[in-house]
XYZ file of C-alpha atoms in Angstrom:
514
model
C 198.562 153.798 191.248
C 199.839 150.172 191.619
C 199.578 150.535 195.393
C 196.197 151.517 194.823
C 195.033 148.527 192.668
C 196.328 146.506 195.635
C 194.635 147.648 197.940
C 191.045 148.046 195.825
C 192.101 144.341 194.871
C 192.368 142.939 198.809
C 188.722 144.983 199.160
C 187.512 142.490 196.416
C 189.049 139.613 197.317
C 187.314 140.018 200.640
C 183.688 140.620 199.505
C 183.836 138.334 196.731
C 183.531 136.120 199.632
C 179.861 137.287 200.471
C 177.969 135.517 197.622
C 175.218 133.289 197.473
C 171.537 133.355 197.628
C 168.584 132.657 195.132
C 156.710 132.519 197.127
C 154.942 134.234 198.365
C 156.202 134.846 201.610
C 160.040 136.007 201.613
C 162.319 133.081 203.482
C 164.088 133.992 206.465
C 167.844 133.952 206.302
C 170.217 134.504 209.782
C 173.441 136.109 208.913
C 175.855 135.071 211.746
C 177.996 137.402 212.932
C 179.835 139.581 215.826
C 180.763 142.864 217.035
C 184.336 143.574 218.601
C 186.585 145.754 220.224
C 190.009 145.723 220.388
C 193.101 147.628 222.286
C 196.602 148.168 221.167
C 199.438 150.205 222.281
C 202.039 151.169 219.955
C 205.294 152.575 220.034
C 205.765 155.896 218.113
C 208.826 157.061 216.523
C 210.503 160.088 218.216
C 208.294 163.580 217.503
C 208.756 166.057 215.547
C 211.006 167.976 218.144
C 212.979 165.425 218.440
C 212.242 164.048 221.579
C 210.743 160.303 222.523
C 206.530 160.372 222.252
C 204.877 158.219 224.557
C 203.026 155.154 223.134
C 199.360 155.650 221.378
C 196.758 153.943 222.938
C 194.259 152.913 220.114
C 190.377 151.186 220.308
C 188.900 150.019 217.563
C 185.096 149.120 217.034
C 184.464 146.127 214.580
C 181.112 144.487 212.950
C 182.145 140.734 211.201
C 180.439 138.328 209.454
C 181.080 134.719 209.430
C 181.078 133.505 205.705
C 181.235 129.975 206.969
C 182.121 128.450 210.269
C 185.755 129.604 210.474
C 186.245 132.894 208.014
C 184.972 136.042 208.733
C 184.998 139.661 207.198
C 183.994 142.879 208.009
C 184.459 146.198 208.775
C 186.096 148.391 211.546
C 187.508 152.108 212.866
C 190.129 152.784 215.448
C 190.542 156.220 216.963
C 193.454 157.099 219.881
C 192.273 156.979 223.391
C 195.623 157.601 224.865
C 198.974 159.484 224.439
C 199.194 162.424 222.558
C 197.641 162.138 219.127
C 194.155 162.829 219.940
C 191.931 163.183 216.678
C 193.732 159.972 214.748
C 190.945 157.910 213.152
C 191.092 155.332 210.400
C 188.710 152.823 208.432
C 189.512 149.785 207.122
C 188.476 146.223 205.699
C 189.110 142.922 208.249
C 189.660 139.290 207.098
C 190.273 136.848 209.577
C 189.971 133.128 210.406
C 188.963 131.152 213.702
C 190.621 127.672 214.600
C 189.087 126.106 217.089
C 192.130 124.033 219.664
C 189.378 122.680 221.908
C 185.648 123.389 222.717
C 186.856 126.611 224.769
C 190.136 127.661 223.402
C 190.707 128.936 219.300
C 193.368 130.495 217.721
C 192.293 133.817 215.588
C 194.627 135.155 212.836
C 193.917 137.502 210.119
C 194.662 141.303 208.736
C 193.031 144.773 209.353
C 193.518 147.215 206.268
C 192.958 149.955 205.834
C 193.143 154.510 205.559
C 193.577 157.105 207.882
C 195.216 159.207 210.255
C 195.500 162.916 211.958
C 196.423 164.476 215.014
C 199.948 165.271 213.354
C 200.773 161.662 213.197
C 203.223 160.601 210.930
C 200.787 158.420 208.813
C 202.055 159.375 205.115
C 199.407 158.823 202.832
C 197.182 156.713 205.765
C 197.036 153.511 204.017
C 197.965 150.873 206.649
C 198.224 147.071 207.604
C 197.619 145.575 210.629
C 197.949 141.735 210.533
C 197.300 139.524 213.971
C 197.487 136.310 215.598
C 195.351 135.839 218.964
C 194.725 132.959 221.105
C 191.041 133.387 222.627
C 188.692 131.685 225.134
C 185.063 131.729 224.501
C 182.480 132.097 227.191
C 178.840 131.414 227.049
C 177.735 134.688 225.852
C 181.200 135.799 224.940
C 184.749 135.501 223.908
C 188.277 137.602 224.742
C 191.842 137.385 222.538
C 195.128 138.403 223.647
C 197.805 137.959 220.940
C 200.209 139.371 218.791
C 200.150 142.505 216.212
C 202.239 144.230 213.947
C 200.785 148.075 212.904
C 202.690 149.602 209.321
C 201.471 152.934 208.143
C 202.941 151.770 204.235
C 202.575 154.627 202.253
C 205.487 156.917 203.828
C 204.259 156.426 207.089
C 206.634 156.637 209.851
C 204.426 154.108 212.253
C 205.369 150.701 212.301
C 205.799 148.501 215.356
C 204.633 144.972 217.014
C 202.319 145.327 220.047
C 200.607 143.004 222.197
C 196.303 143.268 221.213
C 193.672 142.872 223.684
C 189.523 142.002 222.384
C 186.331 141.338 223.159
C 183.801 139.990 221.151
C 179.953 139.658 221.448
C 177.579 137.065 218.612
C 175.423 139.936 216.751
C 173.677 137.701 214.210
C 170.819 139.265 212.070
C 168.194 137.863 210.389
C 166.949 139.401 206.858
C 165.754 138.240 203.033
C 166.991 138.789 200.061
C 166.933 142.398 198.454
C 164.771 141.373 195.836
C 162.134 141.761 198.238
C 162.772 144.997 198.872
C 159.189 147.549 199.204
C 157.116 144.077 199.332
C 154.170 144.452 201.648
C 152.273 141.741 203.367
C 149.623 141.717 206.415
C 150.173 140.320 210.057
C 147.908 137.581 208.907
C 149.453 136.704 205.668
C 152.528 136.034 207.931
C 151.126 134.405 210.827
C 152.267 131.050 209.681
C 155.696 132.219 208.256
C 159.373 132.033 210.065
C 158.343 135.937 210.587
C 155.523 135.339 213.778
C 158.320 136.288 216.370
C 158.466 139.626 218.647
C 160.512 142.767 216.252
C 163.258 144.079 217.216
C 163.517 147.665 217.254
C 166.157 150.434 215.998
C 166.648 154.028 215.379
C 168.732 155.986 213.293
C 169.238 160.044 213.772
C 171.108 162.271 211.535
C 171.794 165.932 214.005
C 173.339 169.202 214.132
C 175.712 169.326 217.144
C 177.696 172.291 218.797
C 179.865 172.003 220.822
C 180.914 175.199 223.377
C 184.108 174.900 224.720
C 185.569 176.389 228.095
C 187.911 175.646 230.998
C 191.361 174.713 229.732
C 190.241 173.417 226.150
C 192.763 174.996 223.940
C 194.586 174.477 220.517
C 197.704 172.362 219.602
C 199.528 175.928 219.564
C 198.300 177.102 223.008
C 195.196 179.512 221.916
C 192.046 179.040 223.841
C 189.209 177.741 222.762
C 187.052 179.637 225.115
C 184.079 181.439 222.858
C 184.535 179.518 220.189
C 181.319 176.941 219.029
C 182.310 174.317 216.926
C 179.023 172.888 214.646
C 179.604 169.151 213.756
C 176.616 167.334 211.333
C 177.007 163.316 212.119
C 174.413 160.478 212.589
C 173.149 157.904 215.773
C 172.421 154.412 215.633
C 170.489 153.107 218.384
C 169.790 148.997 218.952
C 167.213 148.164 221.829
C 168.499 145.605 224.348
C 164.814 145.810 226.353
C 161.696 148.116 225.851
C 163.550 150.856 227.490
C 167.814 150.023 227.556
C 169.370 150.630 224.514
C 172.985 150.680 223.226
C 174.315 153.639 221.054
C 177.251 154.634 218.392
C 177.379 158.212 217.245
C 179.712 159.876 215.158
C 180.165 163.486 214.597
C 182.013 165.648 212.027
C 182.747 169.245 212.450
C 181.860 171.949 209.339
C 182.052 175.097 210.930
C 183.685 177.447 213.545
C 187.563 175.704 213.416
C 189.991 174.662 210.394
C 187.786 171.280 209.198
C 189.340 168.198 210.990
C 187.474 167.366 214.109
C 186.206 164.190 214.566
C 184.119 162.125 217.291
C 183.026 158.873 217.681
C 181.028 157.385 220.917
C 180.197 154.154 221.870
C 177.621 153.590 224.754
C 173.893 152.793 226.596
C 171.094 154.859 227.483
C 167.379 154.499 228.667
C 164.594 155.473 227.567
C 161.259 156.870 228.825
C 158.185 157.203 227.063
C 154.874 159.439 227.392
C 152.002 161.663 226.260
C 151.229 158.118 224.637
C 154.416 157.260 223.214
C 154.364 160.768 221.492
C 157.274 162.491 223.731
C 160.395 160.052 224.942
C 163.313 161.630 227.343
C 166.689 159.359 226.980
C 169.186 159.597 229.381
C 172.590 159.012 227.937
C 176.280 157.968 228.500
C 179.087 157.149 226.222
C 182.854 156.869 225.672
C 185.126 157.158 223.213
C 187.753 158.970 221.115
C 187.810 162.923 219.222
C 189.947 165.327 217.794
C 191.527 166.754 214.955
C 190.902 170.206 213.478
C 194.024 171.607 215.390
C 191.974 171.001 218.707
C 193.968 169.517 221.495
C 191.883 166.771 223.586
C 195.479 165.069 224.214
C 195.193 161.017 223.868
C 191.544 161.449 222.841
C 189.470 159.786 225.243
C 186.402 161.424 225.559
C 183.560 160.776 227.924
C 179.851 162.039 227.070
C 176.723 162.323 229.300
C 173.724 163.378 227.523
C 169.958 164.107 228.175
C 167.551 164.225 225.334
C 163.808 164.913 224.730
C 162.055 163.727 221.386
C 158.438 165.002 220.175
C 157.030 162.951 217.219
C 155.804 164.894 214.239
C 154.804 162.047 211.653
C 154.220 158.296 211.933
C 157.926 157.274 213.160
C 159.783 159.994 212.593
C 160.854 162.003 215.966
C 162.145 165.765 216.413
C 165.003 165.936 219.042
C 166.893 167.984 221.307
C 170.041 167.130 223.306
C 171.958 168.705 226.287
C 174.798 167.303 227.413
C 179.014 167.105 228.301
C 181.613 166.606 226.758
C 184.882 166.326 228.624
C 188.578 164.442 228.641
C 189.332 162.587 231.917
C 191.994 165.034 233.091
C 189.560 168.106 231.803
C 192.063 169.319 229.870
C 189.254 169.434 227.193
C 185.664 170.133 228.154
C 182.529 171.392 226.708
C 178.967 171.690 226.690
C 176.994 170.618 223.962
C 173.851 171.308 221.682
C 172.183 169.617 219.544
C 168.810 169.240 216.930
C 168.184 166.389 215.168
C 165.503 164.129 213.400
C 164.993 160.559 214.276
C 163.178 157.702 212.948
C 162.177 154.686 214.691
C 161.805 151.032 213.500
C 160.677 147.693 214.522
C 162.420 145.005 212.262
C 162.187 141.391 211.892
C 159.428 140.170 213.505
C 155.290 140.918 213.413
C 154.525 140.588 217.401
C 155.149 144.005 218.763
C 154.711 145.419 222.624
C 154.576 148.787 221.823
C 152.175 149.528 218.989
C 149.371 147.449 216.691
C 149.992 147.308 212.671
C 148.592 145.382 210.442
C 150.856 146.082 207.369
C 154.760 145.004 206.874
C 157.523 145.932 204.536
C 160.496 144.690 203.471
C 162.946 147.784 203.157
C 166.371 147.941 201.142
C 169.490 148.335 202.731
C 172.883 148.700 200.714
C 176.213 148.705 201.993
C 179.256 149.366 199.769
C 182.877 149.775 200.352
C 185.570 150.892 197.627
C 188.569 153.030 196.495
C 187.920 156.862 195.571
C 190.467 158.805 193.472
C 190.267 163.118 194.173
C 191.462 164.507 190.937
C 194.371 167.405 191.483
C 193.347 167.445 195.249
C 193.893 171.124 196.383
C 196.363 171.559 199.639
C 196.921 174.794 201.936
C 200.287 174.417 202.132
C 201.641 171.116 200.137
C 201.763 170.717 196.271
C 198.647 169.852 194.654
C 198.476 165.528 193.536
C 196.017 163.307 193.714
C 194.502 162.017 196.195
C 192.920 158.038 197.173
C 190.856 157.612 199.927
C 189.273 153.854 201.115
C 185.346 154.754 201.460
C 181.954 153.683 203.163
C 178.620 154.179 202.263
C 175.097 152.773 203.632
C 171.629 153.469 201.635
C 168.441 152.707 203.354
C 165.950 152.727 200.481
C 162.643 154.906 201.093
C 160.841 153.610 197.918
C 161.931 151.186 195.273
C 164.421 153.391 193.740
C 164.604 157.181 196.348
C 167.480 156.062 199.108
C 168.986 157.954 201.967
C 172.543 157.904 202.437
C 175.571 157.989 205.000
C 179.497 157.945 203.854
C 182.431 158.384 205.796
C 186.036 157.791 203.855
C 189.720 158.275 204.848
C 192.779 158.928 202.740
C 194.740 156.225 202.549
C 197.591 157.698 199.460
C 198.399 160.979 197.978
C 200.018 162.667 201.310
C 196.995 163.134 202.863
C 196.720 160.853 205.548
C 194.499 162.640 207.917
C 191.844 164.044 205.500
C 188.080 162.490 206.230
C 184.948 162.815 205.621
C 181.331 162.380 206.935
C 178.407 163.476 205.118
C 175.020 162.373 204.053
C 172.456 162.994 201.250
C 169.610 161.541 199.054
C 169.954 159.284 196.018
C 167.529 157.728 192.983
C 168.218 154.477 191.370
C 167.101 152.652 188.455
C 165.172 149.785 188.674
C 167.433 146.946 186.688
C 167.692 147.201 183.244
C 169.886 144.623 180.198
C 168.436 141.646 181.454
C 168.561 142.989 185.160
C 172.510 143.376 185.271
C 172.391 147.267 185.756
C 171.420 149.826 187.425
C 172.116 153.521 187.083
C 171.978 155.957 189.693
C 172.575 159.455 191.150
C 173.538 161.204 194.669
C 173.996 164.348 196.417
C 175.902 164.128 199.597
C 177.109 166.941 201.910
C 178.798 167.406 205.296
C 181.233 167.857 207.410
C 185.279 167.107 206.076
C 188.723 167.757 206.576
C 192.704 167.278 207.738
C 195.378 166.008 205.687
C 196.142 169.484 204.375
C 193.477 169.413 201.971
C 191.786 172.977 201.528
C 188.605 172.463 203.008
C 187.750 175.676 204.821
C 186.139 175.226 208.130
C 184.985 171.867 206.878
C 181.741 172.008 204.727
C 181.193 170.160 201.012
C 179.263 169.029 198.733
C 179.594 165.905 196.499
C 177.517 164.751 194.096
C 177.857 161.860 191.440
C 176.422 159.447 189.176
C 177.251 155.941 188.705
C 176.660 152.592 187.769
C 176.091 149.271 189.620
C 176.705 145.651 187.588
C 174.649 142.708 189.458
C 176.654 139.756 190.296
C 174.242 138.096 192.501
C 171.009 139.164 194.873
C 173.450 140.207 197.226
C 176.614 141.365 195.539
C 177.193 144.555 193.048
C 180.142 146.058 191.520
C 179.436 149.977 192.115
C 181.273 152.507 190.487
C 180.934 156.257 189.988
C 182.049 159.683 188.836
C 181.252 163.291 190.539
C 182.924 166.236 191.754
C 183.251 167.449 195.371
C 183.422 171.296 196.272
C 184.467 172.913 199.785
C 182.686 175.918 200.578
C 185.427 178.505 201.858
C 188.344 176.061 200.858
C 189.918 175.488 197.175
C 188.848 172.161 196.970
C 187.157 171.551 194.017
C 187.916 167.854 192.166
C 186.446 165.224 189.878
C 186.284 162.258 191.693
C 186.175 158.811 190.566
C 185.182 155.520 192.298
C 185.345 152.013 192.403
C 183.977 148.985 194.490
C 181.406 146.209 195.721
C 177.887 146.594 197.789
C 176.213 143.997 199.669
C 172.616 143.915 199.435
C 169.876 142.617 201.910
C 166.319 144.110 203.031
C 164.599 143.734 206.652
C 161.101 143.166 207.776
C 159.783 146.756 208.566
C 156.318 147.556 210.718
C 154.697 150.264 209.087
């Protein structure tokens, strides 16, 4: 438990960092920050038969904000993309800090940590460190690192090594208001004279049923085939538009049926889009890359490549019904599949009241909450291991629909209790107070449900349920302390736990077209 008040305190200590803040018309605020991705290969101990392993190539994908001109937090995954432990994935909590040496060159030093694991890895529990220091040149629109790591998998891990890191990183400021402002509406004309009279930006966000068909070589870690089998993963898809019709994509995918739970995707990439029937009916033509696995399914280092064609009919306002076809396939094939999916997307233009594409004359500020914490699994049920607790390090993002009805996506990793592998990706609906004792809290209730699994925790073929209530205590417009208590069931598994948790949310609200 001490290790786990550690690492809930270094959480803490890192968002503490986020404060500040506090009419008519809500003032605009820019939020400086970047997006990052970073390569390491490490050395891993010899295997479990006792022979040398080749190294494991891992990519991580990162989102940091600057809290003043040379510290910066954030959050970030990695997944392997080479090597042989296909299906490792982990989340964790960055804190760095940027020296500038001249007007081009800046030294960069700071810590990843974090939860995770899979593939058979020896990651112990999952909870993990991963300090650095990079020297970096900046370019106009751009900046690269190469510099020195160190990667310890602390809990009874058997990973631990110093490797060389390679990044990338890209500005991705964002401009919002406070969350205060939240479900405030205002006409085009009421904010023709505001810092608002600038051209939206536009988003989607997609929550789908995928399946995946494998054939070809695709097989298990033992050797069976995977020929005839359909694996059904639940996930979500972001989508930011670089022009009217280029956008960039990340998609992550969960599987809850049709193998032991455990499989995992996550894609990076761009598409284009093509509208018709009066912006009714789009087609997007799609290619990613990244990194799956897990759920005893052998896609060897990981890397996975993904073409994808999609067509979307709308069916209210800016909501969208879609279907995919697409590939999914490991460079040497040794893993391929086609895939299937259905899903429901909605569509938003943010930030801004000059838009190309349609005519409104009403805008809304809408609620967004992120939080990040420490949850505890009561007596965590096992297939094979001795039933202990279990601690996982866990994200969750509410978009609010109304005042107090959000929607909500969570993903968490195990990060102590012997269950380094376990993780989970599921989604739900929520209903929160408005403030009450002099605006400091806020109660509130969720149900969540999805896709989850590894880490020997009895979780069937991957499907639970988790719901909860909780509490949130207001420090500021932008910070809360969040904390909770449920209980999480797997349908066709044993697990079936109390579950406790514990941690901060940072709170802002965007400029919405209706």
């Amino acid at each position: 438990m001490k290790k786990t008040s550690l690492f809930l305190l270094a959480i803490i200590t890192s968002f503490a960092l986020f404060s500040q803040e506090n009419a008519t018309t809500p003032k605009k605020k820019i939020q400086k920050s970047f997006g990052s991705i970073d390569y390491l290969s490490i050395k891993m101990p010899i295997d479990e038969d006792g022979n040398p392993e080749v190294n494991m190539g891992i990519t991580g994908i990162h989102y940091n904000l600057w809290l003043n001109k040379s510290i910066y937090t954030g959050l970030g995954f990695y997944g392997s993309v080479n090597g042989k432990r296909g299906g490792l994935f982990t989340l964790g909590l960055n804190l760095g800090i940027k020296q500038n040496l001249t007007d081009k060159l800046f030294l960069d030093t700071g810590f990843h940590i974090g939860g995770g694991g899979g593939a058979g890895a020896p990651d112990g529990g999952g909870a993990f460190i991963l300090p650095h220091i990079n020297l970096g040149y900046q370019f106009k629109n751009f900046s690269t690192t190469v510099g020195y790591s160190a990667i310890n998998f602390f809990d009874k891990g058997n990973i631990s090594n110093k490797q060389i890191r390679l990044g990338i990183q890209i500005p991705l400021s964002f401009e919002h208001a406070s969350f205060k402002e939240k479900e405030k509406s205002f006409t085009v004309k009421e904010l023709k004279n505001s810092s608002w009279n600038q051209f939206s930006k536009r988003i989607s966000m997609m929550i789908h049923i995928n399946n995946l068909t494998p054939y070809g070589n695709s097989q298990f870690s033992d050797g069976a085939s995977l020929n005839g089998k359909t694996i059904r993963l639940a996930g979500f898809e972001f989508d930011t538009y670089l022009t009217d019709n280029w956008f960039a994509f990340f998609k992550a995918d969960g599987a809850f049926h049709g193998i032991r739970g455990g499989y995992m995707d996550l894609f990076l990439g761009a598409g284009y889009h093509f509208s018709m029937n009066k912006n009714r009916t789009n087609i997007l033509a799609k290619f990613g890359i990244g990194a799956g696995g897990g759920g005893g399914a052998d896609t060897g280092g990981g890397f996975l490549v993904y073409p994808d064609i999609s067509i979307e009919q709308k069916i209210y306002n800016h909501v969208y019904f879609s279907i995919n076809k697409g590939y999914l396939s490991s460079p040497n094939q040794n893993f391929t599949s086609s895939t299937l999916g259905f899903g429901l997307k909605y569509y938003v233009d943010h930030s801004g009241i000059k838009n190309t594409r349609t005519t409104t004359n009403k805008n809304k500020f809408k609620g967004i909450e992120i939080s990040i914490g420490q949850e505890m699994y009561l007596d965590a049920k096992r297939m094979l291991q001795a039933t202990e607790n279990m601690h996982q390090i866990a994200l969750q993002l509410n978009v609010f629909l109304s005042r107090n009805i959000y929607i909500a996506g969570h993903t968490s990793f195990a990060n102590f209790g012997n269950a380094g592998a376990y993780a989970e990706g599921i989604v739900g609906i929520g209903y929160q107070t408005n403030p009450l004792l002099n605006k400091k809290i806020q109660l509130f209730t969720q149900v969540l449900a999805g896709a989850a699994g590894g880490g020997d925790i009895s979780t069937g073929q991957g499907l639970i349920i988790k719901p909860s209530i909780g509490l949130n205590y207001h420090l500021n417009d932008k910070l809360k302390i969040r904390t909770a208590i449920g209980k999480v069931k797997a349908r066709g598994g044993a697990l079936k736990s109390t579950s406790f948790s514990l941690g901060l949310s940072y709170n802002l609200s965007f400029l919405t077209a209706n």
